[in-house]
mmCIF file of C-alpha atoms in Angstrom:
data_model
loop_
_atom_site.group_PDB
_atom_site.id
_atom_site.type_symbol
_atom_site.label_atom_id
_atom_site.label_comp_id
_atom_site.label_asym_id
_atom_site.label_seq_id
_atom_site.Cartn_x
_atom_site.Cartn_y
_atom_site.Cartn_z
ATOM 1 C CA MET V 1 2.268 -3.652 12.318
ATOM 2 C CA GLU V 2 2.539 -7.416 12.117
ATOM 3 C CA ARG V 3 5.662 -8.783 10.419
ATOM 4 C CA VAL V 4 6.034 -12.434 9.607
ATOM 5 C CA LEU V 5 8.613 -15.032 8.668
ATOM 6 C CA GLN V 6 7.385 -17.145 5.768
ATOM 7 C CA LEU V 7 8.825 -20.626 5.304
ATOM 8 C CA GLY V 8 7.007 -22.060 2.312
ATOM 9 C CA PRO V 9 3.345 -22.380 3.323
ATOM 10 C CA LEU V 10 4.205 -21.797 6.988
ATOM 11 C CA VAL V 11 3.783 -18.225 8.262
ATOM 12 C CA LEU V 12 5.180 -17.305 11.690
ATOM 13 C CA PRO V 13 4.782 -13.831 13.223
ATOM 14 C CA TRP V 14 8.132 -12.436 14.329
ATOM 15 C CA ALA V 15 6.564 -11.133 17.549
ATOM 16 C CA MET V 16 5.548 -14.695 18.476
ATOM 17 C CA LEU V 17 9.025 -16.023 17.662
ATOM 18 C CA ILE V 18 10.591 -13.349 19.871
ATOM 19 C CA LEU V 19 8.134 -14.230 22.643
ATOM 20 C CA LEU V 20 9.046 -17.924 22.435
ATOM 21 C CA ALA V 21 12.765 -17.133 22.396
ATOM 22 C CA GLY V 22 12.332 -14.903 25.447
ATOM 23 C CA TRP V 23 10.429 -17.627 27.273
ATOM 24 C CA GLN V 24 13.179 -20.150 26.500
ATOM 25 C CA LEU V 25 15.859 -17.747 27.742
ATOM 26 C CA GLY V 26 13.902 -16.882 30.876
ATOM 27 C CA SER V 27 13.317 -20.555 31.656
ATOM 28 C CA LEU V 28 17.015 -21.328 31.166
ATOM 29 C CA VAL V 29 18.099 -18.520 33.477
ATOM 30 C CA TYR V 30 15.536 -19.563 36.109
ATOM 31 C CA GLU V 31 16.579 -23.219 36.060
ATOM 32 C CA ARG V 32 20.330 -22.546 36.034
ATOM 33 C CA LEU V 33 20.148 -20.095 38.942
ATOM 34 C CA SER V 34 17.866 -22.434 40.902
ATOM 35 C CA ALA V 35 20.344 -25.287 40.468
ATOM 36 C CA ARG V 36 23.239 -23.028 41.447
ATOM 37 C CA GLN V 37 21.448 -22.152 44.687
ATOM 38 C CA GLY V 38 20.656 -25.799 45.405
ATOM 39 C CA LEU V 39 16.944 -25.393 44.675
ATOM 40 C CA ALA V 40 14.766 -27.747 42.708
ATOM 41 C CA PRO V 41 13.421 -25.964 39.618
ATOM 42 C CA GLY V 42 9.953 -25.922 41.142
ATOM 43 C CA PRO V 43 6.714 -24.981 39.385
ATOM 44 C CA HIS V 44 7.200 -21.240 39.157
ATOM 45 C CA GLY V 45 8.612 -21.158 35.645
ATOM 46 C CA TRP V 46 5.622 -22.775 33.953
ATOM 47 C CA ARG V 47 3.110 -21.256 36.379
ATOM 48 C CA LEU V 48 4.306 -17.727 35.634
ATOM 49 C CA ALA V 49 4.228 -18.323 31.879
ATOM 50 C CA LEU V 50 0.761 -19.893 31.990
ATOM 51 C CA LEU V 51 -0.724 -17.129 34.126
ATOM 52 C CA ALA V 52 0.802 -14.434 31.924
ATOM 53 C CA LEU V 53 -0.612 -16.010 28.751
ATOM 54 C CA LEU V 54 -4.049 -16.454 30.322
ATOM 55 C CA ALA V 55 -4.060 -12.844 31.502
ATOM 56 C CA ALA V 56 -3.006 -11.544 28.078
ATOM 57 C CA ARG V 57 -5.762 -13.518 26.377
ATOM 58 C CA LEU V 58 -8.416 -12.686 28.992
ATOM 59 C CA ALA V 59 -7.667 -8.959 28.807
ATOM 60 C CA PHE V 60 -8.161 -9.004 25.023
ATOM 61 C CA VAL V 61 -11.356 -11.053 25.319
ATOM 62 C CA LEU V 62 -12.799 -8.644 27.893
ATOM 63 C CA ARG V 63 -11.866 -5.672 25.723
ATOM 64 C CA TYR V 64 -13.869 -7.162 22.851
ATOM 65 C CA ALA V 65 -16.481 -8.983 24.913
ATOM 66 C CA GLY V 66 -19.256 -8.145 22.477
ATOM 67 C CA GLU V 67 -17.503 -9.748 19.532
ATOM 68 C CA TYR V 68 -16.574 -12.857 21.474
ATOM 69 C CA GLY V 69 -20.042 -13.025 23.030
ATOM 70 C CA ALA V 70 -21.523 -13.569 19.574
ATOM 71 C CA ALA V 71 -19.273 -16.625 19.126
ATOM 72 C CA PRO V 72 -18.162 -17.797 22.603
ATOM 73 C CA TRP V 73 -16.255 -20.795 21.243
ATOM 74 C CA SER V 74 -13.834 -18.453 19.493
ATOM 75 C CA VAL V 75 -12.391 -17.414 22.873
ATOM 76 C CA ILE V 76 -10.263 -20.564 22.898
ATOM 77 C CA ASP V 77 -9.214 -20.214 19.254
ATOM 78 C CA ILE V 78 -5.963 -18.336 19.819
ATOM 79 C CA ARG V 79 -5.105 -18.496 16.126
ATOM 80 C CA ASP V 80 -6.849 -15.138 15.755
ATOM 81 C CA GLY V 81 -3.849 -13.462 17.425
ATOM 82 C CA GLY V 82 -5.884 -11.655 20.084
ATOM 83 C CA TRP V 83 -3.583 -10.784 22.995
ATOM 84 C CA GLU V 84 -2.897 -7.877 25.336
ATOM 85 C CA PRO V 85 0.856 -8.300 26.002
ATOM 86 C CA TRP V 86 1.023 -5.623 28.685
ATOM 87 C CA ALA V 87 -1.633 -7.414 30.715
ATOM 88 C CA GLY V 88 0.475 -10.562 30.561
ATOM 89 C CA LEU V 89 3.631 -8.748 31.620
ATOM 90 C CA GLY V 90 1.790 -7.001 34.447
ATOM 91 C CA THR V 91 0.499 -10.348 35.717
ATOM 92 C CA ALA V 92 4.029 -11.784 35.620
ATOM 93 C CA LEU V 93 5.313 -8.847 37.673
ATOM 94 C CA LEU V 94 2.539 -9.353 40.222
ATOM 95 C CA TYR V 95 3.459 -13.034 40.467
ATOM 96 C CA VAL V 96 7.097 -12.187 41.199
ATOM 97 C CA ALA V 97 6.018 -9.527 43.703
ATOM 98 C CA ALA V 98 3.923 -12.127 45.518
ATOM 99 C CA LEU V 99 6.958 -14.423 45.775
ATOM 100 C CA TRP V 100 8.994 -11.598 47.336
ATOM 101 C CA LEU V 101 6.245 -10.791 49.830
ATOM 102 C CA ARG V 102 6.105 -14.458 50.840
ATOM 103 C CA ARG V 103 9.921 -14.580 50.960
ATOM 104 C CA SER V 104 9.868 -17.613 48.688
ATOM 105 C CA PRO V 105 13.277 -19.249 48.133
ATOM 106 C CA TRP V 106 12.615 -18.961 44.380
ATOM 107 C CA ARG V 107 11.932 -15.232 44.412
ATOM 108 C CA GLN V 108 15.354 -14.215 43.081
ATOM 109 C CA THR V 109 15.592 -16.937 40.434
ATOM 110 C CA THR V 110 12.059 -16.250 39.191
ATOM 111 C CA ALA V 111 12.734 -12.501 39.058
ATOM 112 C CA ALA V 112 15.963 -13.120 37.138
ATOM 113 C CA GLY V 113 14.175 -15.339 34.633
ATOM 114 C CA LEU V 114 11.474 -12.718 34.095
ATOM 115 C CA ALA V 115 14.122 -10.004 33.679
ATOM 116 C CA ALA V 116 15.924 -12.091 31.027
ATOM 117 C CA PHE V 117 12.662 -12.642 29.179
ATOM 118 C CA ALA V 118 11.740 -8.950 29.295
ATOM 119 C CA ALA V 119 15.207 -7.889 28.099
ATOM 120 C CA LEU V 120 15.068 -10.152 25.051
ATOM 121 C CA TRP V 121 11.423 -9.311 24.331
ATOM 122 C CA PHE V 122 11.918 -5.529 24.449
ATOM 123 C CA THR V 123 15.144 -5.771 22.442
ATOM 124 C CA GLY V 124 13.492 -7.911 19.794
ATOM 125 C CA LEU V 125 10.494 -5.608 19.464
ATOM 126 C CA ALA V 126 12.806 -2.597 19.220
ATOM 127 C CA LEU V 127 14.763 -4.300 16.418
ATOM 128 C CA LEU V 128 11.532 -5.083 14.581
ATOM 129 C CA GLN V 129 10.545 -1.450 14.845
ATOM 130 C CA ALA V 130 13.957 -0.205 13.744
ATOM 131 C CA THR V 131 14.148 -2.528 10.745
ATOM 132 C CA ALA V 132 10.537 -2.087 9.607
ATOM 133 C CA PRO V 133 10.357 -1.172 5.912
ATOM 134 C CA SER V 134 9.121 2.318 5.213
ATOM 135 C CA GLY V 135 6.639 0.971 2.671
ATOM 136 C CA PRO V 136 4.706 2.990 0.103
ATOM 137 C CA ALA V 137 3.453 6.446 1.032
ATOM 138 C CA GLY V 138 -0.071 5.555 0.000
ATOM 139 C CA LEU V 139 -2.246 2.861 -1.437
ATOM 140 C CA PRO V 140 -0.237 0.693 -3.858
ATOM 141 C CA ALA V 141 -0.388 1.616 -7.533
ATOM 142 C CA TRP V 142 -2.354 -1.458 -8.555
ATOM 143 C CA ARG V 143 -5.356 -1.729 -10.846
ATOM 144 C CA GLY V 144 -7.674 -4.689 -11.101
ATOM 145 C CA VAL V 145 -10.968 -5.736 -12.627
ATOM 146 C CA ALA V 146 -13.925 -6.501 -10.380
ATOM 147 C CA LEU V 147 -16.444 -9.255 -10.994
ATOM 148 C CA ASP V 148 -18.881 -6.657 -12.345
ATOM 149 C CA ALA V 149 -16.290 -5.985 -15.122
ATOM 150 C CA ARG V 150 -15.402 -2.533 -13.797
ATOM 151 C CA SER V 151 -11.777 -1.481 -13.446
ATOM 152 C CA LEU V 152 -10.602 -0.159 -10.083
ATOM 153 C CA ALA V 153 -7.293 1.505 -9.168
ATOM 154 C CA LEU V 154 -6.450 1.427 -5.482
ATOM 155 C CA PRO V 155 -4.976 4.980 -5.377
ATOM 156 C CA ASP V 156 -8.365 6.291 -6.532
ATOM 157 C CA LEU V 157 -9.801 5.266 -3.150
ATOM 158 C CA ARG V 158 -7.775 7.858 -1.240
ATOM 159 C CA GLY V 159 -10.097 9.774 1.064
ATOM 160 C CA GLN V 160 -11.802 6.628 2.328
ATOM 161 C CA ALA V 161 -10.468 4.036 4.756
ATOM 162 C CA VAL V 162 -9.906 0.761 2.912
ATOM 163 C CA VAL V 163 -9.605 -2.871 4.021
ATOM 164 C CA VAL V 164 -7.824 -5.072 1.457
ATOM 165 C CA ASN V 165 -8.193 -8.821 1.884
ATOM 166 C CA LEU V 166 -5.867 -11.094 -0.129
ATOM 167 C CA TRP V 167 -7.431 -14.524 -0.439
ATOM 168 C CA ALA V 168 -8.004 -17.680 -2.481
ATOM 169 C CA SER V 169 -10.892 -20.135 -2.493
ATOM 170 C CA TRP V 170 -8.596 -23.123 -1.762
ATOM 171 C CA CYS V 171 -7.443 -21.490 1.510
ATOM 172 C CA PRO V 172 -9.457 -22.777 4.534
ATOM 173 C CA PRO V 173 -8.788 -19.781 6.828
ATOM 174 C CA CYS V 174 -9.747 -17.460 3.960
ATOM 175 C CA ARG V 175 -13.113 -19.177 3.729
ATOM 176 C CA ARG V 176 -13.641 -19.169 7.487
ATOM 177 C CA GLU V 177 -13.084 -15.430 7.841
ATOM 178 C CA MET V 178 -15.388 -14.398 4.960
ATOM 179 C CA PRO V 179 -18.535 -14.107 7.143
ATOM 180 C CA VAL V 180 -16.632 -11.951 9.633
ATOM 181 C CA LEU V 181 -15.513 -9.560 6.896
ATOM 182 C CA LEU V 182 -18.995 -9.418 5.389
ATOM 183 C CA GLN V 183 -20.558 -8.579 8.741
ATOM 184 C CA ALA V 184 -17.999 -5.815 9.276
ATOM 185 C CA ARG V 185 -18.761 -4.412 5.821
ATOM 186 C CA GLN V 186 -22.441 -4.193 6.709
ATOM 187 C CA ALA V 187 -21.672 -2.553 10.062
ATOM 188 C CA HIS V 188 -19.178 -0.014 8.672
ATOM 189 C CA ALA V 189 -20.710 1.563 5.602
ATOM 190 C CA GLN V 190 -18.068 4.321 5.668
ATOM 191 C CA LEU V 191 -15.283 1.796 4.989
ATOM 192 C CA ARG V 192 -14.443 0.132 1.688
ATOM 193 C CA PHE V 193 -13.818 -3.603 1.852
ATOM 194 C CA LEU V 194 -12.044 -5.215 -1.093
ATOM 195 C CA TRP V 195 -11.532 -8.937 -1.624
ATOM 196 C CA ILE V 196 -8.628 -9.318 -4.064
ATOM 197 C CA ASN V 197 -8.290 -12.901 -5.212
ATOM 198 C CA GLN V 198 -4.777 -14.197 -5.707
ATOM 199 C CA GLY V 199 -4.016 -16.415 -8.684
ATOM 200 C CA GLU V 200 -7.335 -18.097 -9.490
ATOM 201 C CA ALA V 201 -9.357 -18.260 -12.682
ATOM 202 C CA PRO V 202 -12.306 -15.843 -13.053
ATOM 203 C CA GLU V 203 -14.893 -18.632 -13.150
ATOM 204 C CA VAL V 204 -13.579 -20.088 -9.885
ATOM 205 C CA VAL V 205 -13.689 -16.699 -8.174
ATOM 206 C CA THR V 206 -17.161 -15.905 -9.549
ATOM 207 C CA ARG V 207 -18.593 -19.199 -8.341
ATOM 208 C CA PHE V 208 -17.078 -18.875 -4.883
ATOM 209 C CA ALA V 209 -18.129 -15.224 -4.489
ATOM 210 C CA ALA V 210 -21.713 -16.134 -5.368
ATOM 211 C CA GLN V 211 -21.703 -18.932 -2.784
ATOM 212 C CA GLN V 212 -20.388 -16.625 -0.076
ATOM 213 C CA GLY V 213 -22.533 -13.631 -0.993
ATOM 214 C CA LEU V 214 -19.555 -11.403 -1.734
ATOM 215 C CA PRO V 215 -20.431 -8.163 -3.580
ATOM 216 C CA ALA V 216 -19.332 -8.324 -7.210
ATOM 217 C CA THR V 217 -18.242 -4.676 -7.112
ATOM 218 C CA ASP V 218 -15.719 -5.376 -4.364
ATOM 219 C CA VAL V 219 -14.242 -8.701 -5.503
ATOM 220 C CA LEU V 220 -11.245 -8.117 -7.768
ATOM 221 C CA LEU V 221 -9.144 -10.476 -9.844
ATOM 222 C CA ASP V 222 -5.363 -10.678 -9.567
ATOM 223 C CA PRO V 223 -4.622 -13.784 -11.661
ATOM 224 C CA ALA V 224 -0.829 -13.385 -11.434
ATOM 225 C CA SER V 225 -0.857 -12.517 -7.705
ATOM 226 C CA GLN V 226 0.933 -9.287 -8.550
ATOM 227 C CA LEU V 227 -0.424 -7.300 -5.619
ATOM 228 C CA GLY V 228 0.620 -9.796 -2.968
ATOM 229 C CA GLN V 229 4.107 -10.040 -4.466
ATOM 230 C CA ALA V 230 4.452 -6.265 -4.749
ATOM 231 C CA LEU V 231 3.458 -5.803 -1.133
ATOM 232 C CA GLY V 232 5.644 -8.663 0.094
ATOM 233 C CA HIS V 233 2.676 -10.579 1.492
ATOM 234 C CA LYS V 234 2.394 -13.961 -0.196
ATOM 235 C CA ALA V 235 0.732 -15.721 2.736
ATOM 236 C CA LEU V 236 -3.028 -16.178 2.571
ATOM 237 C CA PRO V 237 -5.133 -14.798 4.014
ATOM 238 C CA THR V 238 -3.524 -11.418 4.542
ATOM 239 C CA THR V 239 -5.571 -8.325 5.356
ATOM 240 C CA LEU V 240 -4.217 -4.791 5.030
ATOM 241 C CA PHE V 241 -5.795 -1.766 6.686
ATOM 242 C CA TYR V 242 -5.389 1.688 5.116
ATOM 243 C CA ASP V 243 -6.652 4.914 6.659
ATOM 244 C CA ALA V 244 -8.412 7.684 4.732
ATOM 245 C CA GLN V 245 -5.042 9.247 3.859
ATOM 246 C CA GLY V 246 -3.964 6.029 2.173
ATOM 247 C CA ARG V 247 -1.455 5.118 4.900
ATOM 248 C CA LEU V 248 -0.967 1.483 5.784
ATOM 249 C CA ARG V 249 -1.816 1.276 9.485
ATOM 250 C CA ALA V 250 -2.024 -2.463 10.160
ATOM 251 C CA VAL V 251 -1.444 -5.854 8.573
ATOM 252 C CA ARG V 252 -2.889 -9.150 9.707
ATOM 253 C CA ALA V 253 -1.332 -12.291 8.217
ATOM 254 C CA GLY V 254 -3.661 -15.130 9.107
ATOM 255 C CA GLU V 255 -7.290 -15.647 9.961
ATOM 256 C CA LEU V 256 -9.310 -12.816 11.475
ATOM 257 C CA SER V 257 -11.912 -13.199 14.188
ATOM 258 C CA ALA V 258 -14.591 -10.582 14.781
ATOM 259 C CA ALA V 259 -12.541 -9.290 17.726
ATOM 260 C CA THR V 260 -9.190 -9.009 15.936
ATOM 261 C CA LEU V 261 -10.923 -7.402 12.958
ATOM 262 C CA ALA V 262 -12.541 -4.841 15.275
ATOM 263 C CA HIS V 263 -9.140 -4.209 16.837
ATOM 264 C CA HIS V 264 -7.547 -3.397 13.469
ATOM 265 C CA LEU V 265 -10.526 -1.397 12.226
ATOM 266 C CA ALA V 266 -10.137 0.877 15.234
ATOM 267 C CA GLN V 267 -6.644 1.712 13.973
ATOM 268 C CA ILE V 268 -7.984 3.163 10.720
ATOM 269 C CA THR V 269 -11.188 4.720 12.055
ATOM 270 C CA GLY V 270 -9.970 6.045 15.402
ATOM 271 C CA ALA V 271 -12.936 4.417 17.127
ATOM 272 C CA LYS V 272 -12.444 3.022 20.609
ATOM 273 C CA PRO V 273 -13.468 -0.581 21.367
#
């Protein structure tokens, strides 16, 4: 489940921060050991990192080729968070193995840098897992009013998988991901999609929903942003994925692409991509 560090309007996933810290540590170890052995740093540090990132992205794109095929340009938009980390790590290991087979002078320093990265990465992910909040047992006890004037309590939806999107009309990524969410709603009739507006006036929400073609029954008002605050997710957009038992299975802070949405939907439906 994605956890983020929020610094004002800036939202940074902890997993990405750990990855960057690991890369910095690995690069430092590689360069220091190379200098100690009288070797120029060489290109292997940045080559390994670049190949690993490309492999991680390519593996995710191939896994969701259908979704990316409908919008090929989105392949290069890495803001959607679509990565296969194990593919990247596997590629890095193959790169180091190739250096050993060629008896490259940099084989030991590159392997040491990769080992330092992996140690920090695994440790960081383990700490994230160990410190993850237990969270509510089910859907949060929140009640809102939809644009059709009907009241809806989230716990009443138990028994059906639910996707909760926290958004605002002034938020550019919120607007960009609306068509993706609408298409998924049409393709997954068994799921309930809810767009819960955070902090805007009813007339603003009504006008925007009409422009986007959002269903009035599934657009709810939260004028005081109570739900986002209660859940600890103030960044917009944030999308939460609950299974039919009401358990929170995934959180995406940031814009969704069709591929990353399909990835998270599989976690609450059990469907394979």
